[in-house]
Amino acid sequence: MDSSSPNTNKALMDTRFSDLIPKLSCDLIEALERSNFKFCSPVQAKTIPLLCSHKDVVVDAATGSGKTLAFLVPVVEIIRRSSSYPPKAHQVMGVVLAPTRELSTQIYNMAQPLVSTLTNVNSVLLIGGQDLKFDMKTIEAKAANLLIGTPGRVSEIMERMEFLDFRNLEILILDEADRLLGIDFQKQVNSILSRLPKQRRTGLFSATQTEAVEELAKAGLRDPVRVEVEVEAESNSKTPSDLHDEYLECEADKKSSQLVDLLIENKNKKIIVFFMTCASVDYWGLVLSNIPTLKYISLIPIHGNMKQKARNKALALFKKASRGVLLCTDVAARGLDISDIDYVVQYDPPQDPDVFIHRVGRTARLGKQGRAIVFLMPKETEYVEFMRSKRVSLQERRCSENVSDVIPIIRTAAMRDRAVLEKGLKAFLSYFRAYKKHLCSRTLRWKNLEIGKLAMGYGLLYLPEMSEAKQGRRPLSTKGFTPVDGVKFEDIKFRDKSREKQRQQNLQARKERGQAEKRERVKKNSRKACATRDSSKGGRKLTGKRRRAIQTAEDREEINRDNSALKKLKKGSITEDEYAELTGLN
């Protein structure tokens, strides 16, 4: 935020932080000015005075409107005015919760210049992905007066460190409250609330207020004030007018080519591409790096299954970059303040439609221009009207013509590297499973998926066995998929020599183990056959001829089972592990 020319940013007002009533402390105002914050955004001008006047608030403001500062300023000011200030070492005065580690870290870093104006107040960042014992030792050695973090780690600390004193807690903030009050965090948030005093100030902040937020506002807040702010938005719109929001209707087998074309067209810009699953991020991160025309574009993957250090590194790298592409799941959809995002691409519509607003909110922040686009397959276009009912207007963009077909490139990469082959299958199946759990199931119907074209768009070499494509009154369509002929999939090697060496060792070990077990089974069956008496002959032992006939039939049956399993493996309907299990190689 450029304080020297506030009127160039349409999201800012003429109101200064120093003009707010009740008056903020001089130390806090000076800290804000040192960070180039002189003028308030609308949500800050409305919210800060309310919280500082002992009001609970439910804040519904568009993404990029300055919500973080709208609660951090009153948190610091309220702690300063408390009768318990300055607090004792383990006296907790405030708690700020956010749904993701990245957002919690961002809030913590933004809070430090403001918290530094307080005497003997220490803020602690509590997030998963780092050692719990280290957090506990830090709190024991220093202090914990302001807790900022994710619900899981904060609730765990509260349970284990009973000496933390919450009796004089002044304020609780739930950022992205709609997500925190959802089923994913319900248990942890309830655990935290049960340990906090009811006589406190509470602020719920989000761009999308849900029924859960409304219910908590009714039950847990004392006469809350609702604050609704839209940043220079068109009438009846949930997104800023400076956001150009589009949709692209595209067949499933053409999506990847259209994505590559869009990235090339915007190669000098800063772009975020959202996928539905972690496996998809891993796969497309690997695949897109194999496409020659994207060679000079920086591709940075991030998702919730990555180790925390890798996530931090990826995010820091993207923040510093002047251009590049962040490939991500919804772990990066909420609250993250990454400057100068030019374009948000939704390769897959989000499972939760409310997340749509958060995703596109990564661009067009605080009055700046931005673009966003969502890819929709032909049978998904009802989604446009659905989003319009949620006050999000989408303009149509036509598919680019004469784009290069990238499917042959992807398939060639899969035939050269088993990692691409396996990641592609995993990504395809994870996408399908996630699609079946879509909260927009009336609009995005999984039974309408054309999995043949979808698998083609993923560049798969073969179509994996799926019961949904064979069973039911309307099996899913496999049309549009062209399998690759003349390739023995079991012979495709990992490009990574160490992985391939390990794979060969595993295969050999399974083969030897299977052969030994097979010989043992033959012996066992032979002994059984010899011991079996022909009941029809009064319990007499079987003749040699009869025993040989029984053994031959059993051997033939076993050979048929093994051949059947081998055929399934070659078709891709079972994995190597399943093949080993069926044939006794495991």
Coordinates of C-alpha atoms in Angstrom, one line a residue:
M1 CA 0.0 0.0 0.0
D2 CA 1.6 3.3 -1.1
S3 CA 0.9 5.8 1.5
S4 CA 2.5 8.7 -0.4
S5 CA -0.2 8.6 -3.1
P6 CA -3.3 7.1 -1.4
N7 CA -5.8 8.3 -3.9
T8 CA -4.2 6.3 -6.7
N9 CA -5.6 3.2 -5.0
K10 CA -9.4 3.1 -5.4
A11 CA -9.7 0.8 -2.4
L12 CA -8.4 3.4 0.1
M13 CA -10.4 6.2 1.7
D14 CA -9.4 9.7 2.8
T15 CA -9.7 8.5 6.4
R16 CA -6.4 8.2 8.2
F17 CA -5.7 5.7 11.0
S18 CA -5.0 8.7 13.1
D19 CA -8.5 10.0 12.5
L20 CA -10.3 6.9 13.8
I21 CA -12.4 7.2 17.0
P22 CA -11.7 5.9 19.6
K23 CA -8.2 7.2 19.1
L24 CA -5.4 4.7 18.5
S25 CA -2.2 5.0 20.5
C26 CA 0.6 7.1 19.1
D27 CA 3.0 4.2 19.1
L28 CA 0.6 2.1 17.0
I29 CA 0.0 4.9 14.5
E30 CA 3.8 5.4 14.1
A31 CA 4.3 1.7 13.6
L32 CA 1.6 1.8 10.9
E33 CA 3.2 4.7 9.1
R34 CA 6.6 3.1 9.2
S35 CA 5.0 0.2 7.3
N36 CA 3.5 2.7 4.8
F37 CA -0.1 2.4 6.2
K38 CA -1.5 5.9 6.7
F39 CA -4.9 5.7 5.0
C40 CA -7.7 3.2 5.8
S41 CA -9.5 0.9 3.5
P42 CA -13.3 0.8 3.9
V43 CA -13.3 -2.4 6.0
Q44 CA -10.6 -1.0 8.3
A45 CA -12.4 2.3 8.8
K46 CA -15.6 0.5 9.7
T47 CA -14.2 -2.4 11.8
I48 CA -11.4 -1.0 13.9
P49 CA -13.6 1.5 15.8
L50 CA -16.2 -1.2 16.5
L51 CA -13.8 -3.7 18.0
C52 CA -12.1 -0.9 20.0
S53 CA -15.5 0.1 21.3
H54 CA -16.1 -3.3 22.9
K55 CA -18.3 -4.6 20.0
D56 CA -18.3 -8.1 18.5
V57 CA -18.2 -8.1 14.7
V58 CA -19.1 -10.3 11.8
V59 CA -17.2 -8.9 8.8
D60 CA -18.2 -9.8 5.3
A61 CA -15.8 -8.1 2.9
A62 CA -14.4 -8.9 -0.5
T63 CA -11.0 -10.6 -0.8
G64 CA -8.1 -8.1 -1.0
S65 CA -10.0 -5.5 1.0
G66 CA -7.5 -5.2 3.9
K67 CA -9.2 -7.5 6.4
T68 CA -6.0 -8.6 8.1
L69 CA -5.0 -5.1 9.2
A70 CA -8.7 -4.6 10.2
F71 CA -8.3 -7.1 13.0
L72 CA -4.6 -6.8 13.9
V73 CA -4.8 -3.1 14.7
P74 CA -7.6 -3.6 17.3
V75 CA -6.0 -6.7 18.7
V76 CA -2.9 -4.8 19.5
E77 CA -4.8 -1.7 20.8
I78 CA -7.2 -3.8 22.9
I79 CA -4.2 -5.6 24.6
R80 CA -2.6 -2.2 25.3
R81 CA -5.8 -0.9 27.0
S82 CA -6.4 -4.1 29.0
S83 CA -6.4 -3.8 32.8
S84 CA -4.0 -6.8 32.8
Y85 CA -1.4 -5.0 30.6
P86 CA 1.5 -5.6 30.6
P87 CA 0.7 -9.3 31.0
K88 CA 2.6 -12.0 32.8
A89 CA 4.7 -14.5 30.8
H90 CA 2.0 -17.1 30.2
Q91 CA -1.0 -14.9 30.3
V92 CA -2.8 -15.1 26.9
M93 CA -4.5 -11.9 25.9
G94 CA -5.5 -12.7 22.3
V95 CA -6.0 -15.6 19.9
V96 CA -6.0 -15.4 16.1
L97 CA -7.0 -18.5 14.1
A98 CA -6.6 -19.1 10.4
P99 CA -7.3 -22.3 8.4
T100 CA -3.9 -22.7 6.7
R101 CA -0.3 -22.6 7.7
E102 CA 0.6 -20.1 5.0
L103 CA -2.1 -17.7 6.0
S104 CA -1.2 -18.0 9.7
T105 CA 2.4 -17.3 8.9
Q106 CA 1.4 -14.2 6.9
I107 CA -0.7 -12.9 9.7
Y108 CA 2.1 -13.5 12.2
N109 CA 4.7 -11.7 10.1
M110 CA 2.3 -8.7 9.5
A111 CA 1.6 -8.5 13.2
Q112 CA 5.2 -8.2 14.4
P113 CA 5.8 -4.5 13.7
L114 CA 2.5 -3.7 15.6
V115 CA 3.1 -6.1 18.5
S116 CA 6.6 -4.7 18.9
T117 CA 5.0 -1.4 20.2
L118 CA 3.7 -3.4 23.3
T119 CA 5.7 -3.9 26.5
N120 CA 6.4 -7.5 27.5
V121 CA 4.0 -9.0 24.9
N122 CA 5.2 -12.0 22.9
S123 CA 3.3 -13.4 19.9
V124 CA 3.8 -17.0 19.0
L125 CA 3.2 -18.7 15.7
L126 CA 1.6 -22.2 16.1
I127 CA 1.2 -24.2 12.9
G128 CA 1.4 -27.8 11.9
G129 CA 4.4 -29.2 10.0
Q130 CA 6.9 -28.1 12.7
D131 CA 7.9 -29.9 15.8
L132 CA 5.4 -29.7 18.6
K133 CA 8.0 -30.1 21.3
F134 CA 10.0 -27.2 19.9
D135 CA 6.8 -25.0 20.1
M136 CA 6.3 -26.1 23.7
K137 CA 9.9 -25.4 24.7
T138 CA 9.7 -21.9 23.0
I139 CA 6.6 -21.1 25.0
E140 CA 8.1 -22.3 28.3
A141 CA 11.4 -20.4 27.7
K142 CA 9.9 -17.1 26.5
A143 CA 6.2 -16.2 26.8
A144 CA 2.9 -16.6 25.0
N145 CA 0.6 -13.6 25.2
L146 CA -0.8 -13.6 21.6
L147 CA -1.4 -17.0 19.9
I148 CA -1.6 -16.9 16.1
G149 CA -2.0 -20.2 14.2
T150 CA -4.1 -23.0 12.9
P151 CA -6.8 -24.6 15.0
G152 CA -5.1 -28.0 15.2
R153 CA -1.8 -26.8 16.6
V154 CA -3.4 -24.2 18.9
S155 CA -5.9 -26.7 20.4
E156 CA -3.0 -29.2 20.9
I157 CA -0.9 -26.5 22.7
M158 CA -3.9 -25.6 24.9
E159 CA -4.5 -29.2 25.9
R160 CA -0.8 -30.0 26.7
M161 CA 0.3 -26.7 28.3
E162 CA -2.3 -26.3 31.1
F163 CA -0.3 -23.5 32.7
L164 CA -1.3 -21.1 30.0
D165 CA -3.7 -18.7 31.5
F166 CA -6.7 -17.7 29.4
R167 CA -8.8 -16.1 32.2
N168 CA -8.0 -12.6 31.1
L169 CA -8.2 -13.2 27.3
E170 CA -9.4 -10.0 25.6
I171 CA -10.1 -10.9 22.0
L172 CA -10.6 -13.9 19.7
I173 CA -10.3 -13.5 15.9
L174 CA -11.4 -16.1 13.3
D175 CA -10.0 -15.3 9.9
E176 CA -11.7 -17.1 7.0
A177 CA -14.4 -17.9 9.5
D178 CA -16.6 -19.8 7.1
R179 CA -13.8 -22.4 6.6
L180 CA -12.9 -22.5 10.3
L181 CA -16.5 -23.2 11.3
G182 CA -16.9 -26.0 8.7
I183 CA -16.7 -29.7 9.4
D184 CA -12.9 -29.9 8.8
F185 CA -12.1 -27.7 11.8
Q186 CA -15.2 -28.2 13.9
K187 CA -13.7 -30.4 16.6
Q188 CA -10.6 -28.2 17.1
V189 CA -12.4 -24.9 17.1
N190 CA -15.0 -26.1 19.6
S191 CA -12.2 -27.4 21.8
I192 CA -10.6 -23.9 21.7
L193 CA -13.8 -22.1 22.4
S194 CA -14.6 -24.3 25.4
R195 CA -11.3 -23.1 27.0
L196 CA -11.9 -19.4 26.5
P197 CA -13.8 -17.0 28.7
K198 CA -17.2 -15.9 27.4
Q199 CA -16.5 -12.3 28.4
R200 CA -14.3 -11.4 25.4
R201 CA -14.5 -9.6 22.1
T202 CA -14.9 -11.8 19.1
G203 CA -14.4 -11.0 15.4
L204 CA -15.4 -13.3 12.5
F205 CA -13.9 -12.3 9.2
S206 CA -14.5 -13.8 5.7
A207 CA -15.4 -13.0 2.1
T208 CA -18.2 -15.6 2.2
Q209 CA -20.3 -15.9 5.3
T210 CA -22.0 -19.3 5.7
E211 CA -24.8 -20.7 7.9
A212 CA -22.2 -21.9 10.4
V213 CA -20.9 -18.3 10.8
E214 CA -24.5 -17.1 11.2
E215 CA -25.2 -19.7 13.9
L216 CA -22.0 -18.8 15.9
A217 CA -22.8 -15.2 15.5
K218 CA -26.2 -15.8 17.1
A219 CA -25.1 -18.2 19.8
G220 CA -21.5 -17.2 20.7
L221 CA -21.3 -13.4 20.1
R222 CA -22.7 -10.7 22.3
D223 CA -24.9 -8.4 20.2
P224 CA -22.6 -8.6 17.1
V225 CA -22.4 -5.8 14.5
R226 CA -22.4 -7.0 10.9
V227 CA -19.9 -5.2 8.6
E228 CA -20.4 -5.6 4.9
V229 CA -17.9 -4.0 2.6
E230 CA -17.3 -4.5 -1.1
V231 CA -14.2 -3.0 -2.7
E232 CA -15.3 -0.8 -5.6
A233 CA -17.6 -3.6 -6.7
E234 CA -20.3 -3.4 -9.3
S235 CA -23.8 -3.5 -7.9
N236 CA -24.9 -6.9 -6.7
S237 CA -21.5 -8.4 -7.3
K238 CA -19.3 -10.3 -4.8
T239 CA -16.1 -9.6 -6.8
P240 CA -14.4 -6.2 -7.5
S241 CA -15.2 -4.4 -10.7
D242 CA -11.4 -4.3 -11.5
L243 CA -11.5 -8.1 -11.9
H244 CA -12.2 -9.3 -15.4
D245 CA -13.7 -12.8 -14.7
E246 CA -14.2 -15.3 -17.6
Y247 CA -15.1 -18.9 -18.4
L248 CA -13.7 -21.1 -21.2
E249 CA -16.0 -23.8 -22.5
C250 CA -13.6 -26.6 -23.6
E251 CA -13.7 -30.4 -24.3
A252 CA -11.9 -32.4 -21.7
D253 CA -9.3 -33.7 -24.2
K254 CA -8.5 -30.1 -25.3
K255 CA -8.1 -28.5 -21.8
S256 CA -4.4 -29.2 -21.4
S257 CA -3.6 -27.7 -24.8
Q258 CA -5.7 -24.6 -24.1
L259 CA -3.9 -24.2 -20.7
V260 CA -0.4 -24.4 -22.3
D261 CA -1.5 -21.8 -24.9
L262 CA -2.8 -19.5 -22.2
L263 CA 0.5 -19.8 -20.2
I264 CA 2.6 -19.0 -23.4
E265 CA 0.4 -16.0 -24.2
N266 CA 1.0 -14.7 -20.6
K267 CA 4.6 -15.8 -20.2
N268 CA 5.7 -12.5 -18.8
K269 CA 3.0 -12.4 -16.1
K270 CA 2.5 -13.7 -12.6
I271 CA -0.2 -16.5 -12.7
I272 CA -1.8 -18.9 -10.2
V273 CA -3.3 -22.1 -11.6
F274 CA -5.7 -24.0 -9.3
F275 CA -6.3 -27.7 -9.5
M276 CA -8.7 -29.9 -7.5
T277 CA -6.2 -32.4 -6.0
C278 CA -2.7 -32.6 -4.7
A279 CA -1.9 -35.5 -7.2
S280 CA -3.0 -33.2 -10.0
V281 CA -0.6 -30.5 -8.9
D282 CA 2.3 -33.0 -8.8
Y283 CA 1.4 -34.4 -12.2
W284 CA 0.9 -31.2 -14.1
G285 CA 4.0 -29.7 -12.5
L286 CA 6.0 -32.6 -13.9
V287 CA 4.2 -32.7 -17.3
L288 CA 4.3 -29.0 -18.1
S289 CA 8.0 -28.9 -17.4
N290 CA 8.4 -31.4 -20.2
I291 CA 6.7 -29.2 -22.8
P292 CA 9.4 -27.3 -24.8
T293 CA 7.4 -24.1 -25.3
L294 CA 7.1 -23.7 -21.5
K295 CA 10.8 -24.2 -21.0
Y296 CA 11.5 -20.6 -19.9
I297 CA 8.5 -20.3 -17.6
S298 CA 9.1 -20.9 -13.9
L299 CA 6.6 -23.5 -12.7
I300 CA 6.2 -23.7 -8.9
P301 CA 4.0 -26.4 -7.3
I302 CA 2.5 -26.2 -3.8
H303 CA -0.1 -28.3 -2.1
G304 CA -1.1 -29.5 1.4
N305 CA 0.7 -32.9 1.1
M306 CA 4.1 -31.2 0.7
K307 CA 6.4 -30.9 3.7
Q308 CA 6.1 -27.5 5.4
K309 CA 9.7 -26.4 4.5
A310 CA 9.0 -27.2 0.8
R311 CA 5.7 -25.2 1.0
N312 CA 7.4 -22.2 2.6
K313 CA 10.2 -22.3 0.0
A314 CA 7.8 -22.5 -2.9
L315 CA 5.7 -19.6 -1.6
A316 CA 8.7 -17.4 -0.8
L317 CA 10.1 -18.1 -4.3
F318 CA 6.8 -17.1 -6.0
K319 CA 6.4 -14.0 -3.9
K320 CA 9.8 -12.7 -4.9
A321 CA 9.3 -13.5 -8.6
S322 CA 8.2 -10.9 -11.0
R323 CA 6.7 -13.5 -13.3
G324 CA 6.0 -17.2 -13.2
V325 CA 3.3 -19.8 -12.5
L326 CA 2.2 -21.1 -9.1
L327 CA 0.5 -24.6 -9.5
C328 CA -1.6 -25.2 -6.4
T329 CA -4.6 -26.6 -4.7
D330 CA -7.0 -24.6 -2.5
V331 CA -4.2 -24.4 0.1
A332 CA -3.3 -21.1 -1.6
A333 CA -6.9 -19.9 -2.2
R334 CA -7.6 -18.0 1.0
G335 CA -6.1 -14.9 2.5
L336 CA -2.6 -15.1 1.0
D337 CA -1.4 -11.6 0.1
I338 CA 0.9 -12.2 -2.9
S339 CA 1.4 -8.9 -4.7
D340 CA 0.9 -8.3 -8.4
I341 CA -0.9 -11.5 -9.4
D342 CA -2.0 -10.8 -13.0
Y343 CA -4.1 -13.9 -13.7
V344 CA -5.9 -16.6 -11.8
V345 CA -6.6 -19.8 -13.8
Q346 CA -9.1 -22.4 -12.4
Y347 CA -8.2 -25.5 -14.4
D348 CA -10.9 -27.3 -12.3
P349 CA -13.8 -25.6 -10.6
P350 CA -13.5 -25.9 -6.8
Q351 CA -15.3 -28.6 -4.9
D352 CA -16.8 -25.9 -2.7
P353 CA -18.4 -23.1 -4.8
D354 CA -17.7 -20.6 -2.0
V355 CA -13.9 -21.1 -2.6
F356 CA -14.4 -19.7 -6.2
I357 CA -14.5 -16.2 -4.7
H358 CA -11.4 -16.8 -2.6
R359 CA -9.5 -18.2 -5.6
V360 CA -10.2 -15.2 -7.9
G361 CA -9.6 -12.9 -4.9
R362 CA -5.8 -13.6 -5.3
T363 CA -5.8 -10.9 -8.1
A364 CA -7.4 -7.5 -8.4
R365 CA -6.5 -6.7 -4.8
L366 CA -6.9 -3.3 -3.2
G367 CA -8.1 -1.6 -6.4
K368 CA -5.6 -3.1 -8.8
Q369 CA -6.5 -4.7 -12.1
G370 CA -6.7 -8.5 -12.5
R371 CA -8.0 -11.3 -14.7
A372 CA -9.4 -14.7 -13.9
I373 CA -10.7 -17.6 -15.9
V374 CA -12.3 -21.0 -15.1
F375 CA -12.2 -23.9 -17.5
L376 CA -15.5 -25.7 -18.0
M377 CA -16.3 -28.8 -20.0
P378 CA -19.5 -28.6 -22.2
K379 CA -21.7 -30.4 -19.7
E380 CA -20.5 -28.1 -16.9
T381 CA -21.7 -24.8 -18.4
E382 CA -24.7 -24.6 -16.0
Y383 CA -22.0 -23.6 -13.5
V384 CA -22.0 -20.1 -15.1
E385 CA -25.7 -19.5 -14.1
F386 CA -25.1 -21.1 -10.7
M387 CA -22.3 -18.6 -10.0
R388 CA -24.4 -15.8 -11.2
S389 CA -26.9 -16.7 -8.6
K390 CA -24.1 -16.3 -6.0
R391 CA -23.4 -12.8 -7.4
V392 CA -20.4 -13.7 -9.5
S393 CA -20.7 -12.7 -13.2
L394 CA -18.6 -14.6 -15.8
Q395 CA -17.9 -13.5 -19.3
E396 CA -17.4 -16.1 -22.1
R397 CA -14.0 -16.5 -23.7
R398 CA -13.7 -18.6 -26.8
C399 CA -11.1 -21.4 -27.2
S400 CA -8.0 -20.4 -29.0
E401 CA -7.8 -21.8 -32.5
N402 CA -4.9 -23.5 -34.1
V403 CA -3.3 -24.3 -30.7
S404 CA -0.5 -27.0 -30.6
D405 CA -1.7 -30.4 -29.4
V406 CA 0.3 -31.2 -26.4
I407 CA -1.1 -34.7 -25.8
P408 CA 1.6 -36.5 -28.0
I409 CA 4.3 -34.7 -26.0
I410 CA 2.7 -35.8 -22.7
R411 CA 2.4 -39.4 -23.9
T412 CA 6.0 -39.5 -25.1
A413 CA 7.1 -38.2 -21.7
A414 CA 5.1 -41.1 -20.1
M415 CA 6.7 -43.7 -22.3
R416 CA 10.2 -42.4 -21.4
D417 CA 9.6 -42.0 -17.7
R418 CA 7.5 -44.3 -15.5
A419 CA 7.2 -41.5 -13.0
V420 CA 5.0 -39.6 -15.5
L421 CA 3.0 -42.7 -16.3
E422 CA 2.2 -43.4 -12.6
K423 CA 1.6 -39.8 -11.6
G424 CA -0.8 -39.4 -14.5
L425 CA -2.9 -42.4 -13.4
K426 CA -2.9 -41.2 -9.8
A427 CA -3.9 -37.7 -10.8
F428 CA -6.7 -38.9 -13.1
L429 CA -8.2 -41.2 -10.5
S430 CA -7.8 -38.6 -7.7
Y431 CA -9.6 -36.0 -9.8
F432 CA -12.4 -38.5 -10.5
R433 CA -12.8 -39.3 -6.8
A434 CA -12.8 -35.6 -5.9
Y435 CA -15.3 -34.8 -8.6
K436 CA -17.8 -37.3 -7.1
K437 CA -17.7 -35.3 -3.9
H438 CA -18.5 -32.0 -5.5
L439 CA -20.7 -29.8 -3.5
C440 CA -22.2 -28.6 -6.8
S441 CA -23.4 -32.1 -7.6
R442 CA -26.6 -30.8 -9.2
T443 CA -24.6 -28.6 -11.6
L444 CA -21.4 -30.7 -11.9
R445 CA -22.7 -34.2 -12.2
W446 CA -20.1 -36.9 -12.1
K447 CA -22.3 -39.2 -14.1
N448 CA -21.9 -36.8 -17.0
L449 CA -18.2 -37.1 -17.1
E450 CA -16.8 -38.4 -20.4
I451 CA -13.9 -40.3 -18.9
G452 CA -12.5 -41.2 -22.3
K453 CA -11.9 -37.6 -23.3
L454 CA -10.8 -36.8 -19.7
A455 CA -8.2 -39.5 -19.7
M456 CA -7.0 -38.3 -23.2
G457 CA -6.7 -34.8 -21.8
Y458 CA -4.4 -36.2 -19.0
G459 CA -2.3 -37.8 -21.7
L460 CA -2.8 -41.3 -20.3
L461 CA -1.3 -44.2 -22.3
Y462 CA -4.2 -46.5 -21.3
L463 CA -7.6 -46.2 -19.7
P464 CA -7.5 -47.6 -16.2
E465 CA -10.2 -50.2 -15.2
M466 CA -13.2 -48.3 -13.7
S467 CA -16.4 -50.0 -12.5
E468 CA -18.3 -46.8 -13.3
A469 CA -17.5 -47.3 -17.0
K470 CA -19.0 -50.8 -17.0
Q471 CA -21.7 -51.0 -14.4
G472 CA -25.0 -49.1 -13.9
R473 CA -27.8 -48.1 -16.1
R474 CA -25.8 -45.4 -17.7
P475 CA -22.1 -46.3 -17.6
L476 CA -19.6 -43.4 -18.1
S477 CA -18.6 -42.7 -21.7
T478 CA -15.1 -44.0 -22.7
K479 CA -15.4 -42.5 -26.2
G480 CA -12.7 -40.2 -27.4
F481 CA -9.8 -42.2 -25.9
T482 CA -7.2 -43.7 -28.2
P483 CA -5.0 -46.2 -26.4
V484 CA -1.3 -46.4 -27.3
D485 CA -0.6 -49.7 -29.1
G486 CA 2.6 -51.7 -29.2
V487 CA 3.9 -50.6 -25.8
K488 CA 4.6 -53.0 -22.9
F489 CA 3.7 -50.9 -20.0
E490 CA 5.5 -53.1 -17.5
D491 CA 8.7 -52.4 -19.5
I492 CA 8.5 -48.6 -19.1
K493 CA 11.4 -47.6 -16.8
F494 CA 11.9 -44.7 -14.3
R495 CA 14.2 -42.1 -15.7
D496 CA 15.6 -41.8 -12.2
K497 CA 18.1 -44.7 -12.2
S498 CA 18.0 -45.2 -8.4
R499 CA 14.2 -45.6 -8.6
E500 CA 14.4 -48.0 -11.5
K501 CA 17.1 -50.1 -9.8
Q502 CA 14.9 -50.3 -6.7
R503 CA 11.9 -51.3 -8.9
Q504 CA 13.8 -54.1 -10.6
Q505 CA 15.0 -55.4 -7.2
N506 CA 11.5 -55.4 -5.9
L507 CA 10.2 -57.2 -9.0
Q508 CA 12.9 -59.8 -8.8
A509 CA 12.3 -60.3 -5.1
R510 CA 8.6 -60.7 -5.7
K511 CA 9.2 -63.2 -8.5
E512 CA 11.5 -65.3 -6.4
R513 CA 9.2 -65.2 -3.4
G514 CA 6.3 -66.1 -5.6
Q515 CA 8.0 -69.0 -7.2
A516 CA 9.0 -70.4 -3.8
E517 CA 5.4 -70.0 -2.5
K518 CA 4.0 -71.5 -5.7
R519 CA 6.3 -74.6 -5.3
E520 CA 5.1 -74.9 -1.7
R521 CA 1.5 -74.7 -2.7
V522 CA 2.0 -77.4 -5.3
K523 CA 3.6 -79.7 -2.7
K524 CA 0.8 -78.9 -0.3
N525 CA -1.9 -79.6 -2.9
S526 CA -0.1 -82.9 -3.8
R527 CA -0.1 -84.0 -0.2
K528 CA -3.7 -83.2 0.1
A529 CA -4.5 -85.1 -3.0
C530 CA -2.6 -88.1 -1.8
A531 CA -4.4 -88.0 1.6
T532 CA -7.8 -87.6 0.1
R533 CA -10.0 -90.7 0.1
D534 CA -12.5 -91.4 -2.5
S535 CA -15.7 -91.4 -0.3
S536 CA -17.6 -93.0 -3.1
K537 CA -15.4 -96.0 -2.8
G538 CA -15.9 -96.6 0.9
G539 CA -13.0 -94.5 2.1
R540 CA -10.3 -96.2 0.0
K541 CA -7.2 -94.2 -1.1
L542 CA -7.2 -92.6 -4.5
T543 CA -5.4 -94.4 -7.3
G544 CA -2.3 -92.9 -8.8
K545 CA -4.2 -92.1 -12.0
R546 CA -6.9 -90.3 -10.0
R547 CA -4.4 -88.3 -8.1
R548 CA -2.6 -87.2 -11.3
A549 CA -5.9 -86.1 -12.8
I550 CA -6.8 -84.0 -9.7
Q551 CA -3.3 -82.4 -9.7
T552 CA -3.5 -81.6 -13.5
A553 CA -6.8 -79.9 -13.0
E554 CA -5.5 -77.8 -10.1
D555 CA -2.4 -76.9 -12.1
R556 CA -4.5 -75.9 -15.1
E557 CA -6.7 -73.7 -12.9
E558 CA -3.7 -72.0 -11.3
I559 CA -2.2 -71.3 -14.7
N560 CA -5.5 -69.8 -16.0
R561 CA -5.6 -67.5 -12.9
D562 CA -2.1 -66.3 -13.5
N563 CA -2.7 -65.7 -17.2
S564 CA -5.9 -63.8 -16.4
A565 CA -4.0 -61.6 -13.9
L566 CA -1.2 -60.9 -16.4
K567 CA -3.8 -59.8 -19.0
K568 CA -5.3 -57.4 -16.5
L569 CA -1.9 -56.0 -15.6
K570 CA -1.1 -55.3 -19.3
K571 CA -4.5 -53.6 -19.7
G572 CA -3.8 -51.4 -16.7
S573 CA -6.9 -52.6 -14.8
I574 CA -4.7 -53.7 -11.9
T575 CA -1.4 -52.4 -10.5
E576 CA 1.8 -54.4 -10.2
D577 CA 1.2 -54.8 -6.4
E578 CA -2.3 -56.3 -7.1
Y579 CA -0.8 -58.6 -9.8
A580 CA 1.8 -59.8 -7.3
E581 CA -0.9 -60.4 -4.7
L582 CA -3.0 -62.4 -7.2
T583 CA -0.2 -64.6 -8.4
G584 CA 1.5 -65.1 -5.1
L585 CA 4.5 -62.9 -5.9
N586 CA 3.8 -60.8 -2.8

